Amino acid sequence: MSTAGHHGEQERHGLELSPFRGLRYAAGQVRSLAAVTSPPYDVVVRPDGLHHLEALDPHNIVRLILPQALDPDERNARAAATLRRWLDDGVLTVEEEPALYVYEQRADDGALQRGLIGALRLSDPDEGVVLPHEDVMPHVVADRAALMRATSANLEPLLLSYRSDGETSGAAAVVEAAAAREPLLSTVTEDGVTHRLWAVTDPAEQATAQDDLRGRQALIADGHHRWATYLRLRDSQRPSPGPWDHGLVLLVDTARYPLRVRAIHRLLRRLPVSDALAALTGLFRVRRLDVTLPEALEHLAAASAEGNAFLLTGDGAFHLADRPDPHLLARTVPSGRPDAWRSMDATVLHCALLEHVWHVPEDSPEQITYIHDAEATVRKAEREGGTAVLLNPVREDVVRELAQQGVTVPRKSTSFGPKPASGLVLRLVGE
């Protein structure tokens, strides 16, 4: 009898990462691997970035992760048909052997990240194996679930982090041994990052990594909506076990490869800067900064030493809003939460500014857009006549501490990276 069959669900613990037969672009079928990759679906700046990626190669992965059509059902049907056509034409091929994949990203500044890609057994929050730290938007989860169900595929891995003791043993030893071999693929994307991938097909190496990971707990660094989507699809097939019991992930040991944390900015599309500033009168100290964007972000970082601070722009200047009125915070930020949560910029932004001062619903894509790149946020605000709200990043230790207490931070509060490129390895569900 197998271990999974012998032990009950409640006896399972730790990360259970399984090999899978990867789905990859076939050599010689595309212009270049760099031309068919994409950032994760929620990082692509639309429409500019989307159109750029589509133009790089007719087989760019963005045609699967962000299919274009007016009707949602048509979008998903188009993605499914595209995936099937690429399989039939040999553009995408399924590996012969199940593998765990070692994935490396090396930036042109020398920054290095390595991790393991595999099919992770999905676990419920009360198991404490995979810790979310952000809330999700139901309409995004529904959209991703419909796309995954239509394609029967995990199209891009989400990013999970865990911490070992830092020694080169267990999973770390498997990762480093693979990285010393000739890679399956190597490509350099437009941002100057070199991506390399290795397949670990040796059962002994797979077992070494799996045994080590079974004692680990992971934090969702990037991909909360995809994780919630995985759980939704798994629950849709219950009570029976089925193909949606696992999801595609990249696991990174942050004791060896610390993640970088960046902010996710907000574009308030229907709120002119003049109106946003007028509403802050008497509630925040506001100063106009006639400086460049990098200089403005330095001012924002410096202001964070004294408390909450935000950078507003979209009118050709930068406005630093800091020193919020304590009475505003006391009446708008919910009590009964840890101080680390109550004092976060994202908490103050969502609870005080968006809800009570500016009256902008945070779950309305027509009124608020979440953008990872500060320059792109500013550019879109100026073009659309809205307000860009730029934030400081949150420290990883704060996020992890709250997650371990079961406390989620406001949605889109953090951007951990470097994020895995989409298009290097996919997973057919049920394969």
Coordinates of C-alpha atoms in Angstrom, one line a residue:
M1 CA 0.0 0.0 0.0
S2 CA 1.3 3.5 -0.8
T3 CA 2.2 6.0 1.8
A4 CA -0.5 8.3 0.6
G5 CA -3.1 5.5 0.9
H6 CA -1.9 4.3 4.3
H7 CA -1.8 7.6 6.1
G8 CA -4.9 9.8 6.6
E9 CA -5.0 13.4 5.3
Q10 CA -4.5 14.8 8.8
E11 CA -1.2 12.9 9.3
R12 CA 0.4 14.4 6.2
H13 CA 2.8 17.3 6.9
G14 CA 5.3 19.4 5.0
L15 CA 5.8 20.1 1.3
E16 CA 5.1 17.2 -1.0
L17 CA 6.7 18.0 -4.3
S18 CA 6.2 15.5 -7.2
P19 CA 8.0 15.1 -10.5
F20 CA 5.9 15.7 -13.6
R21 CA 6.3 15.4 -17.4
G22 CA 7.1 19.0 -18.3
L23 CA 5.6 20.7 -21.3
R24 CA 8.2 22.8 -23.2
Y25 CA 8.8 24.6 -26.4
A26 CA 10.5 22.4 -29.0
A27 CA 13.9 23.4 -30.2
G28 CA 13.7 24.9 -33.7
Q29 CA 10.0 25.6 -33.6
V30 CA 10.2 29.2 -32.3
R31 CA 12.4 32.1 -33.1
S32 CA 14.0 32.0 -29.7
L33 CA 13.1 31.0 -26.2
A34 CA 13.4 34.6 -25.1
A35 CA 10.8 35.6 -27.7
V36 CA 8.2 33.2 -26.3
T37 CA 8.5 33.9 -22.6
S38 CA 6.6 36.4 -20.6
P39 CA 6.5 37.9 -17.1
P40 CA 3.6 36.4 -15.0
Y41 CA 0.2 37.3 -16.3
D42 CA -0.5 39.9 -13.5
V43 CA 2.9 41.7 -14.2
V44 CA 2.3 42.3 -17.9
V45 CA 1.4 46.0 -18.3
R46 CA -1.7 46.1 -20.5
P47 CA -2.1 47.0 -23.3
D48 CA 1.4 48.1 -24.2
G49 CA 3.3 45.2 -22.7
L50 CA 0.8 42.7 -24.0
H51 CA 1.0 43.9 -27.6
H52 CA 4.8 44.0 -27.4
L53 CA 5.0 40.3 -26.3
E54 CA 2.5 39.2 -28.9
A55 CA 4.6 40.9 -31.6
L56 CA 7.8 39.1 -30.4
D57 CA 6.7 35.7 -31.7
P58 CA 3.3 34.2 -32.8
H59 CA 3.9 31.5 -30.2
N60 CA 4.6 33.8 -27.2
I61 CA 3.1 32.3 -24.0
V62 CA 1.1 35.4 -23.4
R63 CA -1.4 34.1 -26.0
L64 CA -2.2 31.3 -23.4
I65 CA -1.9 33.2 -20.1
L66 CA -3.7 36.4 -21.4
P67 CA -5.9 35.4 -24.4
Q68 CA -7.6 38.3 -26.0
A69 CA -11.4 38.4 -26.8
L70 CA -14.3 40.5 -25.6
D71 CA -16.2 37.6 -24.1
P72 CA -14.5 35.7 -21.2
D73 CA -15.7 32.3 -22.5
E74 CA -14.3 33.1 -25.9
R75 CA -11.0 34.1 -24.4
N76 CA -10.7 30.8 -22.6
A77 CA -11.8 28.8 -25.6
R78 CA -9.2 30.6 -27.7
A79 CA -6.4 29.7 -25.2
A80 CA -7.5 26.1 -25.2
A81 CA -7.6 25.9 -29.0
T82 CA -4.2 27.6 -29.2
L83 CA -2.6 25.2 -26.7
R84 CA -4.1 22.2 -28.6
R85 CA -2.8 23.5 -31.9
W86 CA 0.7 24.1 -30.6
L87 CA 0.7 20.6 -29.3
D88 CA -0.6 19.1 -32.6
D89 CA 2.0 21.2 -34.5
G90 CA 4.9 20.1 -32.3
V91 CA 5.5 23.7 -31.1
L92 CA 5.1 22.4 -27.5
T93 CA 6.1 18.8 -26.6
V94 CA 5.7 16.8 -23.4
E95 CA 8.9 15.4 -21.9
E96 CA 9.3 11.6 -21.9
E97 CA 10.4 11.3 -18.2
P98 CA 8.8 12.8 -15.1
A99 CA 11.2 15.3 -13.6
L100 CA 11.8 18.0 -11.0
Y101 CA 13.3 21.0 -12.6
V102 CA 16.0 23.2 -11.3
Y103 CA 15.5 26.8 -12.4
E104 CA 18.1 29.5 -12.3
Q105 CA 17.8 33.3 -12.9
R106 CA 21.0 35.4 -13.1
A107 CA 20.6 39.2 -13.5
D108 CA 23.1 41.3 -15.3
D109 CA 24.1 42.8 -11.9
G110 CA 25.1 39.4 -10.7
A111 CA 22.1 38.6 -8.6
L112 CA 21.4 34.9 -8.6
Q113 CA 18.4 32.8 -7.7
R114 CA 17.9 29.0 -8.0
G115 CA 15.0 26.8 -7.0
L116 CA 13.0 23.6 -7.7
I117 CA 10.0 23.4 -10.0
G118 CA 7.5 20.6 -9.4
A119 CA 3.9 19.6 -8.8
L120 CA 3.1 20.4 -5.2
R121 CA 0.3 18.6 -3.3
L122 CA -2.3 21.2 -2.4
S123 CA -2.9 21.7 1.3
D124 CA -5.6 23.5 3.2
P125 CA -4.7 26.6 5.3
D126 CA -5.3 24.8 8.6
E127 CA -2.5 22.4 7.7
G128 CA 0.0 25.2 8.0
V129 CA 2.1 23.9 5.1
V130 CA 1.7 26.7 2.6
L131 CA 1.1 30.1 4.2
P132 CA -0.7 32.8 2.2
H133 CA 0.0 36.4 3.2
E134 CA -2.3 38.4 1.0
D135 CA -6.1 38.5 0.4
V136 CA -7.4 37.7 -3.1
M137 CA -10.0 39.2 -5.4
P138 CA -12.8 36.6 -6.1
H139 CA -13.3 37.8 -9.7
V140 CA -9.6 37.2 -10.5
V141 CA -9.7 33.7 -9.0
A142 CA -12.9 32.9 -11.0
D143 CA -11.2 34.2 -14.2
R144 CA -8.0 32.1 -13.6
A145 CA -10.0 29.0 -12.7
A146 CA -12.0 29.2 -15.9
L147 CA -8.8 29.5 -18.0
M148 CA -7.1 26.6 -16.2
R149 CA -10.1 24.4 -16.6
A150 CA -10.5 25.2 -20.3
T151 CA -6.8 24.5 -21.0
S152 CA -6.4 21.6 -18.4
A153 CA -3.0 23.1 -17.7
N154 CA -0.9 24.9 -15.1
L155 CA 0.5 27.5 -17.5
E156 CA 3.0 29.2 -15.2
P157 CA 4.5 28.3 -11.8
L158 CA 3.8 30.4 -8.7
L159 CA 6.7 31.4 -6.4
L160 CA 7.0 29.8 -2.9
S161 CA 9.8 30.5 -0.5
Y162 CA 11.0 28.3 2.4
R163 CA 14.0 28.6 4.8
S164 CA 16.5 25.8 5.4
D165 CA 19.5 25.9 7.7
G166 CA 21.6 27.2 4.8
E167 CA 23.7 24.1 4.5
T168 CA 24.2 22.4 1.1
S169 CA 22.3 19.2 1.8
G170 CA 18.9 17.7 0.9
A171 CA 17.1 19.8 -1.7
A172 CA 19.9 22.3 -1.8
A173 CA 22.4 19.7 -2.7
V174 CA 20.2 18.5 -5.6
V175 CA 19.8 22.0 -6.9
E176 CA 23.5 22.7 -6.8
A177 CA 24.5 19.4 -8.3
A178 CA 22.1 20.0 -11.2
A179 CA 23.4 23.5 -11.8
A180 CA 26.9 22.1 -12.3
R181 CA 25.6 20.1 -15.3
E182 CA 24.8 21.1 -18.9
P183 CA 21.3 22.8 -18.8
L184 CA 18.3 21.8 -20.8
L185 CA 17.9 25.3 -22.0
S186 CA 19.5 28.7 -21.5
T187 CA 18.1 32.0 -22.7
V188 CA 18.5 35.7 -22.0
T189 CA 15.3 37.8 -21.8
E190 CA 15.0 41.5 -22.8
D191 CA 15.6 42.6 -19.2
G192 CA 19.1 41.1 -19.3
V193 CA 18.3 38.1 -17.1
T194 CA 19.8 34.7 -18.0
H195 CA 17.4 31.8 -17.4
R196 CA 18.6 28.2 -17.3
L197 CA 16.7 25.0 -16.6
W198 CA 17.8 21.5 -15.7
A199 CA 15.7 18.3 -15.5
V200 CA 16.3 16.1 -12.4
T201 CA 15.1 12.6 -13.5
D202 CA 17.2 10.4 -11.3
P203 CA 14.9 8.8 -8.7
A204 CA 17.5 9.0 -6.0
E205 CA 18.0 12.7 -6.4
Q206 CA 14.3 13.2 -6.6
A207 CA 13.8 11.3 -3.3
T208 CA 16.6 13.3 -1.6
A209 CA 14.8 16.6 -2.5
Q210 CA 11.4 15.2 -1.6
D211 CA 12.5 13.9 1.8
D212 CA 14.1 17.2 2.7
L213 CA 11.0 19.2 1.7
R214 CA 8.6 17.1 3.7
G215 CA 9.8 18.9 6.8
R216 CA 9.4 22.4 5.4
Q217 CA 6.8 25.1 5.4
A218 CA 6.5 27.6 2.6
L219 CA 5.3 31.2 2.2
I220 CA 3.5 32.2 -1.0
A221 CA 5.8 34.8 -2.3
D222 CA 4.0 35.4 -5.6
G223 CA 0.9 33.9 -7.0
H224 CA -1.9 34.1 -4.3
H225 CA -4.6 34.2 -7.0
R226 CA -3.2 31.1 -8.7
W227 CA -2.9 29.3 -5.4
A228 CA -6.5 30.1 -4.6
T229 CA -7.4 29.0 -8.1
Y230 CA -5.6 25.6 -7.5
L231 CA -7.6 25.1 -4.4
R232 CA -10.9 26.0 -6.1
L233 CA -10.3 23.5 -8.9
R234 CA -9.2 20.8 -6.4
D235 CA -12.4 21.4 -4.4
S236 CA -14.5 21.2 -7.5
Q237 CA -13.5 17.5 -8.0
R238 CA -14.0 16.4 -4.4
P239 CA -14.7 14.1 -2.6
S240 CA -12.6 12.0 -5.0
P241 CA -8.9 12.5 -5.5
G242 CA -8.2 13.8 -9.0
P243 CA -5.9 15.6 -11.4
W244 CA -6.3 19.0 -9.6
D245 CA -4.8 17.7 -6.4
H246 CA -1.4 19.2 -7.4
G247 CA -0.3 22.6 -8.7
L248 CA 2.8 23.9 -10.5
V249 CA 5.2 25.8 -8.2
L250 CA 8.8 27.1 -7.9
L251 CA 10.3 26.6 -4.5
V252 CA 13.2 28.8 -3.5
D253 CA 15.2 28.4 -0.3
T254 CA 15.6 32.0 0.9
A255 CA 18.4 31.0 3.4
R256 CA 20.5 30.5 0.3
Y257 CA 18.8 32.8 -2.2
P258 CA 17.1 35.7 -0.5
L259 CA 14.2 37.1 -2.4
R260 CA 13.9 40.8 -3.3
V261 CA 10.8 42.6 -2.2
R262 CA 9.3 45.4 -4.2
A263 CA 6.1 47.5 -3.9
I264 CA 3.0 47.1 -6.1
H265 CA 1.7 50.5 -7.0
R266 CA -1.9 51.7 -7.6
L267 CA -3.4 53.6 -10.5
L268 CA -6.6 55.4 -9.5
R269 CA -8.1 55.8 -12.9
R270 CA -11.0 58.1 -12.2
L271 CA -9.5 60.2 -9.5
P272 CA -7.6 63.3 -10.8
V273 CA -4.5 64.3 -8.8
S274 CA -6.0 67.7 -7.9
D275 CA -9.1 65.9 -6.3
A276 CA -6.9 63.4 -4.5
L277 CA -4.7 66.1 -3.0
A278 CA -7.7 68.3 -2.0
A279 CA -9.2 65.4 0.0
L280 CA -6.0 65.0 2.0
T281 CA -6.2 68.6 3.4
G282 CA -5.9 68.4 7.1
L283 CA -5.3 64.6 7.1
F284 CA -1.8 64.3 5.7
R285 CA 1.2 66.6 5.3
V286 CA 1.6 67.1 1.6
R287 CA 4.7 68.5 -0.1
R288 CA 5.3 69.0 -3.8
L289 CA 8.6 67.6 -5.1
D290 CA 10.0 69.0 -8.4
V291 CA 12.4 66.1 -8.9
T292 CA 12.9 63.0 -11.1
L293 CA 11.1 59.7 -10.4
P294 CA 14.2 58.0 -8.8
E295 CA 14.8 61.1 -6.6
A296 CA 11.1 61.1 -5.6
L297 CA 11.3 57.4 -4.6
E298 CA 14.3 58.2 -2.5
H299 CA 12.3 60.9 -0.7
L300 CA 9.5 58.4 -0.2
A301 CA 11.9 55.8 1.3
A302 CA 13.3 58.4 3.7
A303 CA 9.8 59.5 4.8
S304 CA 9.0 56.0 5.8
A305 CA 11.3 56.3 8.8
E306 CA 8.7 58.5 10.4
G307 CA 5.7 56.5 9.5
N308 CA 3.3 56.0 6.7
A309 CA 4.1 57.8 3.4
F310 CA 2.8 57.8 -0.1
L311 CA 3.9 59.4 -3.4
L312 CA 1.1 60.8 -5.6
T313 CA 1.6 61.8 -9.2
G314 CA 0.0 62.0 -12.6
D315 CA 0.0 65.8 -13.1
G316 CA 3.7 66.1 -14.0
A317 CA 4.9 66.6 -10.4
F318 CA 5.4 64.4 -7.4
H319 CA 3.5 65.0 -4.1
L320 CA 4.8 63.4 -0.9
A321 CA 2.0 62.6 1.5
D322 CA 3.1 61.7 5.0
R323 CA 2.5 62.2 8.7
P324 CA -1.2 61.0 8.7
D325 CA -3.6 62.4 11.3
P326 CA -3.6 59.9 14.2
H327 CA -7.4 60.5 14.6
L328 CA -7.9 59.4 11.0
L329 CA -6.0 56.2 11.6
A330 CA -7.8 55.5 14.8
R331 CA -11.2 55.7 13.3
T332 CA -10.5 53.9 10.0
V333 CA -7.9 51.2 10.6
P334 CA -9.5 48.2 12.3
S335 CA -8.3 47.3 15.8
G336 CA -7.7 43.8 17.1
R337 CA -4.9 43.1 14.5
P338 CA -1.2 43.0 15.2
D339 CA 0.6 46.4 15.2
A340 CA 2.7 45.2 12.3
W341 CA -0.4 44.9 10.2
R342 CA -2.1 48.1 11.4
S343 CA 1.0 50.2 10.6
M344 CA 1.6 48.9 7.1
D345 CA 1.4 51.5 4.3
A346 CA -0.9 49.2 2.3
T347 CA -3.3 48.9 5.3
V348 CA -3.5 52.6 5.7
L349 CA -3.9 53.1 2.0
H350 CA -6.8 50.7 1.7
C351 CA -8.6 51.3 5.1
A352 CA -8.1 55.0 5.4
L353 CA -7.4 56.6 2.0
L354 CA -9.3 54.4 -0.5
E355 CA -12.3 53.5 1.6
H356 CA -12.8 56.7 3.7
V357 CA -11.0 59.6 2.0
W358 CA -11.2 58.9 -1.7
H359 CA -14.1 56.4 -1.8
V360 CA -12.4 54.2 -4.4
P361 CA -13.5 50.5 -4.2
E362 CA -10.4 48.4 -4.2
D363 CA -12.1 45.5 -6.1
S364 CA -13.2 47.6 -9.1
P365 CA -10.8 47.1 -12.1
E366 CA -12.5 50.1 -13.8
Q367 CA -11.3 52.4 -11.0
I368 CA -8.1 50.9 -9.6
T369 CA -5.2 49.1 -11.4
Y370 CA -2.3 47.3 -9.6
I371 CA 1.0 47.8 -11.4
H372 CA 4.4 46.5 -10.4
D373 CA 6.6 49.0 -12.2
A374 CA 6.7 52.6 -10.9
E375 CA 7.5 54.2 -14.2
A376 CA 4.7 52.4 -16.0
T377 CA 2.3 53.5 -13.2
V378 CA 3.3 57.2 -13.6
R379 CA 3.1 57.0 -17.4
K380 CA -0.4 55.5 -17.4
A381 CA -1.7 58.0 -14.8
E382 CA -0.5 60.9 -16.9
R383 CA -2.0 59.5 -20.0
E384 CA -5.4 58.7 -18.4
G385 CA -5.6 61.7 -16.1
G386 CA -5.7 59.6 -13.0
T387 CA -3.6 59.4 -9.8
A388 CA -0.6 57.1 -9.4
V389 CA 0.0 56.2 -5.8
L390 CA 3.5 54.9 -5.3
L391 CA 4.4 52.9 -2.2
N392 CA 7.4 51.7 -0.3
P393 CA 8.1 47.9 -0.2
V394 CA 7.2 45.8 2.8
R395 CA 10.0 43.8 4.5
E396 CA 9.9 40.0 4.0
D397 CA 10.3 39.3 7.7
V398 CA 7.1 41.4 8.5
V399 CA 5.1 39.4 5.9
R400 CA 6.4 36.0 7.1
E401 CA 5.7 36.9 10.8
L402 CA 2.1 37.9 10.0
A403 CA 1.6 34.9 7.8
Q404 CA 2.7 32.6 10.6
Q405 CA 0.1 34.2 12.8
G406 CA -2.6 33.6 10.2
V407 CA -2.9 37.3 9.3
T408 CA -3.1 38.3 5.7
V409 CA -2.0 41.7 4.5
P410 CA -4.1 43.8 2.1
R411 CA -4.2 42.4 -1.5
K412 CA -1.3 43.3 -3.8
S413 CA 0.8 44.6 -0.9
T414 CA 4.1 43.0 -1.9
S415 CA 6.0 41.9 -5.0
F416 CA 8.6 39.2 -4.3
G417 CA 11.1 38.4 -6.9
P418 CA 12.7 37.6 -9.1
K419 CA 9.6 36.0 -10.5
P420 CA 9.8 32.9 -12.7
A421 CA 9.5 33.6 -16.4
S422 CA 6.3 32.1 -17.9
G423 CA 6.9 29.8 -20.9
L424 CA 9.9 27.8 -19.9
V425 CA 8.1 24.8 -18.5
L426 CA 4.3 24.2 -18.2
R427 CA 2.3 21.3 -16.8
L428 CA -0.6 19.5 -18.4
V429 CA -3.0 18.6 -15.6
G430 CA -3.7 14.8 -15.6
E431 CA -0.7 14.1 -17.7

